mmCIF file of C-alpha atoms and ligand atoms in Angstrom:
data_model
loop_
_atom_site.group_PDB
_atom_site.id
_atom_site.type_symbol
_atom_site.label_atom_id
_atom_site.label_comp_id
_atom_site.label_asym_id
_atom_site.label_seq_id
_atom_site.Cartn_x
_atom_site.Cartn_y
_atom_site.Cartn_z
ATOM 1 C CA ASN N 1 0.000 0.000 0.000
ATOM 2 C CA LYS N 2 1.862 3.038 -1.289
ATOM 3 C CA THR N 3 -0.989 5.439 -0.586
ATOM 4 C CA PRO N 4 0.294 8.175 1.734
ATOM 5 C CA ALA N 5 -1.397 8.779 5.070
ATOM 6 C CA ARG N 6 -3.867 11.638 4.897
ATOM 7 C CA VAL N 7 -3.190 14.630 7.113
ATOM 8 C CA ASN N 8 -5.639 16.647 9.182
ATOM 9 C CA THR N 9 -8.221 13.870 9.273
ATOM 10 C CA PRO N 10 -9.720 12.889 12.645
ATOM 11 C CA LEU N 11 -7.626 9.729 12.642
ATOM 12 C CA SER N 12 -4.371 11.499 11.799
ATOM 13 C CA ILE N 13 -4.939 13.939 14.657
ATOM 14 C CA ILE N 14 -5.389 11.103 17.157
ATOM 15 C CA THR N 15 -2.501 9.158 15.703
ATOM 16 C CA GLU N 16 -0.130 12.099 15.870
ATOM 17 C CA ALA N 17 -1.073 12.802 19.465
ATOM 18 C CA PHE N 18 -0.194 9.223 20.436
ATOM 19 C CA GLU N 19 2.992 9.190 18.393
ATOM 20 C CA ASN N 20 4.141 12.289 20.261
ATOM 21 C CA LEU N 21 3.264 10.623 23.545
ATOM 22 C CA ALA N 22 5.055 7.399 22.582
ATOM 23 C CA ASP N 23 8.140 9.478 21.747
ATOM 24 C CA LEU N 24 8.304 10.535 25.405
ATOM 25 C CA LEU N 25 8.730 6.869 26.318
ATOM 26 C CA LYS N 26 11.892 6.418 24.283
ATOM 27 C CA PRO N 27 14.666 5.231 26.629
ATOM 28 C CA ASP N 28 16.899 8.237 25.910
ATOM 29 C CA ILE N 29 14.116 10.632 26.908
ATOM 30 C CA ILE N 30 12.359 9.046 29.871
ATOM 31 C CA THR N 31 14.108 8.207 33.108
ATOM 32 C CA GLU N 32 12.819 6.042 35.931
ATOM 33 C CA GLU N 33 12.527 9.009 38.317
ATOM 34 C CA ASP N 34 10.769 11.297 35.837
ATOM 35 C CA GLY N 35 8.077 8.928 34.695
ATOM 36 C CA LEU N 36 5.546 9.758 31.993
ATOM 37 C CA SER N 37 3.986 13.216 32.181
ATOM 38 C CA LEU N 38 0.341 13.040 33.228
ATOM 39 C CA ASP N 39 -0.339 16.257 31.333
ATOM 40 C CA ALA N 40 0.978 14.816 28.086
ATOM 41 C CA PHE N 41 -0.950 11.581 28.619
ATOM 42 C CA CYS N 42 -4.250 13.400 29.234
ATOM 43 C CA ASN N 43 -3.668 15.596 26.241
ATOM 44 C CA ALA N 44 -3.394 12.600 23.915
ATOM 45 C CA CYS N 45 -6.369 10.835 25.536
ATOM 46 C CA THR N 46 -8.557 13.888 25.054
ATOM 47 C CA HIS N 47 -8.093 13.653 21.292
ATOM 48 C CA VAL N 48 -9.892 10.303 21.149
ATOM 49 C CA SER N 49 -13.202 12.152 21.556
ATOM 50 C CA VAL N 50 -13.163 12.945 17.830
ATOM 51 C CA LEU N 51 -13.769 9.256 17.098
ATOM 52 C CA PHE N 52 -16.973 9.127 19.096
ATOM 53 C CA SER N 53 -18.671 11.625 16.842
ATOM 54 C CA CYS N 54 -18.347 9.013 14.063
ATOM 55 C CA LEU N 55 -20.111 6.290 16.006
ATOM 56 C CA GLY N 56 -23.659 7.523 16.500
ATOM 57 C CA PHE N 57 -26.068 7.895 19.364
ATOM 58 C CA ALA N 58 -25.794 4.409 20.900
ATOM 59 C CA PHE N 59 -22.215 5.129 21.907
ATOM 60 C CA LYS N 60 -23.044 8.353 23.693
ATOM 61 C CA PHE N 61 -22.818 6.404 26.947
ATOM 62 C CA ALA N 62 -19.372 5.048 26.116
ATOM 63 C CA GLU N 63 -18.290 8.569 25.224
ATOM 64 C CA MET N 64 -19.543 10.043 28.488
ATOM 65 C CA GLU N 65 -17.899 7.220 30.432
ATOM 66 C CA TYR N 66 -14.582 7.653 28.682
ATOM 67 C CA ILE N 67 -14.579 11.450 28.918
ATOM 68 C CA SER N 68 -15.484 11.470 32.605
ATOM 69 C CA LYS N 69 -12.549 9.154 33.336
ATOM 70 C CA VAL N 70 -10.156 11.273 31.289
ATOM 71 C CA ASN N 71 -11.453 14.444 32.936
ATOM 72 C CA ASP N 72 -10.749 12.991 36.349
ATOM 73 C CA LEU N 73 -7.151 12.414 35.244
ATOM 74 C CA VAL N 74 -6.991 15.968 33.852
ATOM 75 C CA GLU N 75 -8.114 17.185 37.278
ATOM 76 C CA ALA N 76 -5.375 15.068 38.894
ATOM 77 C CA SER N 77 -2.791 16.531 36.516
ATOM 78 C CA LYS N 78 -3.251 19.923 38.191
ATOM 79 C CA THR N 79 -1.505 18.598 41.294
ATOM 80 C CA LEU N 80 0.369 15.490 40.107
ATOM 81 C CA ASP N 81 3.180 15.365 37.561
ATOM 82 C CA THR N 82 3.309 11.756 36.445
ATOM 83 C CA LEU N 83 1.252 8.601 35.991
ATOM 84 C CA GLN N 84 3.229 6.873 38.712
ATOM 85 C CA ASN N 85 2.193 9.596 41.188
ATOM 86 C CA ILE N 86 -1.413 8.462 40.671
ATOM 87 C CA LEU N 87 -0.594 4.850 41.489
ATOM 88 C CA ASP N 88 1.585 5.719 44.473
ATOM 89 C CA LEU N 89 -1.118 7.834 46.114
ATOM 90 C CA ASP N 90 -3.776 5.142 45.711
ATOM 91 C CA VAL N 91 -1.426 2.389 46.892
ATOM 92 C CA GLU N 92 -0.777 4.436 50.014
ATOM 93 C CA LYS N 93 -4.516 4.906 50.631
ATOM 94 C CA ASP N 94 -5.364 1.360 49.510
ATOM 95 C CA THR N 95 -7.817 2.717 46.903
ATOM 96 C CA VAL N 96 -6.287 1.369 43.690
ATOM 97 C CA LYS N 97 -9.422 -0.584 42.734
ATOM 98 C CA THR N 98 -11.981 1.599 44.512
ATOM 99 C CA PRO N 99 -14.685 2.796 42.075
ATOM 100 C CA GLY N 100 -13.903 6.332 40.973
ATOM 101 C CA SER N 101 -10.291 6.254 42.151
ATOM 102 C CA ARG N 102 -7.712 7.683 39.798
ATOM 103 C CA SER N 103 -5.788 4.441 39.514
ATOM 104 C CA ARG N 104 -9.021 2.714 38.556
ATOM 105 C CA ASN N 105 -9.906 5.419 36.052
ATOM 106 C CA LEU N 106 -6.424 5.173 34.549
ATOM 107 C CA ARG N 107 -6.948 1.434 34.148
ATOM 108 C CA ARG N 108 -10.302 2.091 32.402
ATOM 109 C CA VAL N 109 -8.793 4.642 30.032
ATOM 110 C CA ARG N 110 -5.967 2.215 29.258
ATOM 111 C CA LEU N 111 -8.552 -0.448 28.340
ATOM 112 C CA GLY N 112 -10.252 2.069 26.043
ATOM 113 C CA LEU N 113 -6.990 2.908 24.257
ATOM 114 C CA ASP N 114 -6.226 -0.767 23.755
ATOM 115 C CA LEU N 115 -9.776 -1.396 22.547
ATOM 116 C CA ILE N 116 -9.305 1.145 19.781
ATOM 117 C CA ARG N 117 -6.025 -0.552 18.838
ATOM 118 C CA ALA N 118 -7.756 -3.933 18.665
ATOM 119 C CA ILE N 119 -10.645 -2.538 16.594
ATOM 120 C CA PHE N 120 -8.207 -1.096 14.075
ATOM 121 C CA GLU N 121 -6.293 -4.368 13.955
ATOM 122 C CA LYS N 122 -9.464 -6.366 13.165
ATOM 123 C CA PHE N 123 -10.724 -3.696 10.776
ATOM 124 C CA LEU N 124 -7.562 -4.006 8.677
ATOM 125 C CA MET N 125 -7.490 -7.802 8.582
ATOM 126 C CA THR N 126 -9.691 -7.867 5.469
ATOM 127 C CA ASP N 127 -11.542 -5.088 3.701
ATOM 128 C CA GLU N 128 -14.693 -7.186 3.994
ATOM 129 C CA TYR N 129 -14.750 -6.859 7.784
ATOM 130 C CA SER N 130 -17.693 -4.719 8.909
ATOM 131 C CA LEU N 131 -17.090 -2.174 11.675
ATOM 132 C CA LYS N 132 -19.672 -4.041 13.761
ATOM 133 C CA ASP N 133 -17.802 -7.352 13.484
ATOM 134 C CA ALA N 134 -14.405 -5.754 14.021
ATOM 135 C CA ALA N 135 -15.622 -3.847 17.076
ATOM 136 C CA THR N 136 -17.475 -6.865 18.505
ATOM 137 C CA THR N 137 -14.445 -9.154 18.228
ATOM 138 C CA ALA N 138 -12.118 -6.505 19.639
ATOM 139 C CA TYR N 139 -14.462 -5.697 22.520
ATOM 140 C CA THR N 140 -14.805 -9.388 23.404
ATOM 141 C CA GLU N 141 -11.036 -9.679 23.513
ATOM 142 C CA VAL N 142 -10.017 -6.473 25.279
ATOM 143 C CA CYS N 143 -12.817 -5.071 27.449
ATOM 144 C CA ALA N 144 -15.590 -7.638 27.924
ATOM 145 C CA PRO N 145 -13.615 -9.680 30.488
ATOM 146 C CA PHE N 146 -13.546 -6.620 32.773
ATOM 147 C CA HIS N 147 -17.079 -5.315 32.274
ATOM 148 C CA THR N 148 -20.238 -6.344 34.115
ATOM 149 C CA TRP N 149 -22.858 -8.487 32.417
ATOM 150 C CA ALA N 150 -25.206 -5.496 32.101
ATOM 151 C CA VAL N 151 -22.589 -3.339 30.387
ATOM 152 C CA ARG N 152 -21.521 -6.162 28.042
ATOM 153 C CA THR N 153 -25.137 -6.760 27.009
ATOM 154 C CA ALA N 154 -25.682 -3.061 26.290
ATOM 155 C CA VAL N 155 -22.448 -2.813 24.309
ATOM 156 C CA TYR N 156 -23.233 -5.878 22.164
ATOM 157 C CA ALA N 157 -26.717 -4.481 21.440
ATOM 158 C CA GLY N 158 -25.217 -1.113 20.542
ATOM 159 C CA MET N 159 -22.857 -2.728 18.033
ATOM 160 C CA TYR N 160 -25.809 -3.230 15.657
ATOM 161 C CA THR N 161 -26.183 0.551 15.396
ATOM 162 C CA LEU N 162 -22.580 1.205 14.356
ATOM 163 C CA PRO N 163 -22.075 2.765 10.930
ATOM 164 C CA THR N 164 -21.090 0.514 8.038
ATOM 165 C CA ARG N 165 -17.463 0.246 7.001
ATOM 166 C CA ASP N 166 -18.016 2.671 4.111
ATOM 167 C CA GLN N 167 -19.916 5.152 6.279
ATOM 168 C CA LEU N 168 -17.108 5.100 8.823
ATOM 169 C CA LEU N 169 -14.493 5.796 6.153
ATOM 170 C CA ILE N 170 -16.519 8.752 4.893
ATOM 171 C CA ARG N 171 -16.981 10.164 8.399
ATOM 172 C CA LEU N 172 -13.273 9.757 9.053
ATOM 173 C CA ASP N 173 -12.485 11.438 5.746
ATOM 174 C CA GLU N 174 -10.372 8.428 4.747
ATOM 175 C CA THR N 175 -10.394 5.920 1.893
ATOM 176 C CA GLU N 176 -9.922 2.157 2.146
ATOM 177 C CA GLN N 177 -6.291 2.836 1.149
ATOM 178 C CA SER N 178 -5.502 5.888 3.269
ATOM 179 C CA VAL N 179 -7.082 4.570 6.447
ATOM 180 C CA GLU N 180 -4.544 1.780 6.755
ATOM 181 C CA LYS N 181 -1.549 4.042 7.363
ATOM 182 C CA ASN N 182 -3.202 6.051 10.092
ATOM 183 C CA MET N 183 -4.681 3.009 11.819
ATOM 184 C CA ARG N 184 -1.340 1.176 11.750
ATOM 185 C CA ARG N 185 0.437 4.223 13.125
ATOM 186 C CA TYR N 186 -2.003 4.355 16.046
ATOM 187 C CA MET N 187 -1.586 0.612 16.632
ATOM 188 C CA GLU N 188 2.159 1.047 16.844
ATOM 189 C CA ALA N 189 2.147 4.197 18.982
ATOM 190 C CA SER N 190 -0.423 2.954 21.503
ATOM 191 C CA ARG N 191 1.330 -0.349 22.244
ATOM 192 C CA PRO N 192 4.287 1.022 24.273
ATOM 193 C CA ILE N 193 1.928 3.347 26.130
ATOM 194 C CA VAL N 194 -0.395 0.518 27.153
ATOM 195 C CA GLU N 195 2.612 -1.607 28.151
ATOM 196 C CA TYR N 196 4.028 1.253 30.200
ATOM 197 C CA ILE N 197 0.755 1.657 32.099
ATOM 198 C CA ASP N 198 0.502 -2.082 32.776
ATOM 199 C CA LYS N 199 4.031 -2.074 34.128
ATOM 200 C CA LEU N 200 3.125 0.640 36.645
ATOM 201 C CA TYR N 201 0.574 -1.707 38.240
ATOM 202 C CA ILE N 202 2.651 -4.869 37.972
ATOM 203 C CA GLU N 203 5.687 -3.221 39.585
ATOM 204 C CA ARG N 204 3.464 -2.446 42.556
ATOM 205 C CA ASN N 205 2.243 -6.049 42.746
ATOM 206 C CA ILE N 206 -1.206 -5.204 41.461
ATOM 207 C CA LYS N 207 -2.636 -7.974 39.264
ATOM 208 C CA LEU N 208 -4.422 -6.863 36.093
ATOM 209 C CA ASP N 209 -7.442 -9.140 36.422
ATOM 210 C CA TRP N 210 -10.000 -6.343 36.964
HETATM 211 C C1 1PZ O 1 -14.286 3.186 15.516
HETATM 212 C C2 1PZ O 1 -14.501 2.344 16.688
HETATM 213 C C3 1PZ O 1 -15.866 1.863 17.059
HETATM 214 C C4 1PZ O 1 -15.907 1.165 18.337
HETATM 215 C C5 1PZ O 1 -17.052 0.973 19.178
HETATM 216 C C6 1PZ O 1 -16.765 0.188 20.412
HETATM 217 C C7 1PZ O 1 -17.238 0.782 21.653
HETATM 218 C C8 1PZ O 1 -17.109 -0.016 22.894
HETATM 219 C C9 1PZ O 1 -17.759 0.634 24.028
HETATM 220 C C10 1PZ O 1 -17.379 0.261 25.418
HETATM 221 C C11 1PZ O 1 -18.347 0.858 26.387
HETATM 222 C C12 1PZ O 1 -18.003 0.777 27.830
HETATM 223 C C13 1PZ O 1 -19.109 1.287 28.658
HETATM 224 C C14 1PZ O 1 -18.983 1.353 30.106
HETATM 225 C C15 1PZ O 1 -18.117 0.726 30.866
HETATM 226 C C16 1PZ O 1 -18.161 0.874 32.342
HETATM 227 O O1 1PZ O 1 -18.648 -0.272 32.933
HETATM 228 C C17 1PZ O 1 -16.800 1.161 32.911
HETATM 229 C C18 1PZ O 1 -17.059 1.457 34.367
HETATM 230 O O2 1PZ O 1 -15.923 1.669 35.044
HETATM 231 P P1 1PZ O 1 -16.007 1.903 36.642
HETATM 232 O O3 1PZ O 1 -16.705 3.229 36.886
HETATM 233 O O4 1PZ O 1 -16.720 0.746 37.248
HETATM 234 O O5 1PZ O 1 -14.582 1.965 37.083
HETATM 235 N N1 1PZ O 1 -16.184 2.298 32.241
HETATM 236 C C19 1PZ O 1 -15.156 2.215 31.423
HETATM 237 O O6 1PZ O 1 -14.626 1.157 31.180
HETATM 238 C C20 1PZ O 1 -14.635 3.508 30.849
HETATM 239 C C21 1PZ O 1 -15.036 3.770 29.461
HETATM 240 C C22 1PZ O 1 -14.341 3.017 28.392
HETATM 241 C C23 1PZ O 1 -14.882 3.324 27.048
HETATM 242 C C24 1PZ O 1 -13.931 3.028 26.018
HETATM 243 C C25 1PZ O 1 -14.325 3.421 24.683
HETATM 244 C C26 1PZ O 1 -13.185 3.431 23.824
HETATM 245 C C27 1PZ O 1 -13.301 4.061 22.544
HETATM 246 C C28 1PZ O 1 -14.123 3.483 21.482
HETATM 247 C C29 1PZ O 1 -13.865 4.111 20.167
HETATM 248 C C30 1PZ O 1 -14.214 5.516 20.018
#
């Protein structure tokens, strides 16, 4: 696929934000004491909102959920510098998994970022894959194990209202050819970020089974 990535499309804006964030994780830039800037992380996460406007009304709930979690982290960024600060405070207070805690919200946002990566991965496997099938498979893999039965049921029902593959491409201002570059770039940029977040929990002996 020699088609160049399109610029200034919703997807390219998200992708660039995560590439810039992933750059901060390069070994020559980040040090163990510094940790990843919470400000920079929130900034990239905020950009994801553009995607929701392509999905339709049924995903309004997912959007509100995601944005409220990100906003809580934005609030935290006013007093805390890094992602590890969030974990350390909750470990101290024993509130890592407490509903509404920042460490829990960070975990939720991380699942959302990885869900998008998985959706893109499925979406690109064949150009016959519908958005509904790609999103359903990805959701089953990445998020369903950690969601309640009620939420899973609502999400699977909502999948039937997703736009078609062609509609999505139009809303994203991409073609079947151009979309691949931007999706692959996001897939690559998000991976080290997700791994970094997981490591923060694991290093503190917190299992990721929730
Ligand atoms: C182009 C891509 C189309 C993809 C469509 C797939 C959308 C999947 C929607 C997932 C909805 C999750 C709804 C609610 C979950 C809640 O149970 C938890 C509660 O956490 P708690 O308060 O108990 O700690 N909330 C979340 O997990 C946070 C929200 C995650 C939403 C991620 C959406 C990711 C982005 C999708 C693409 C735009």
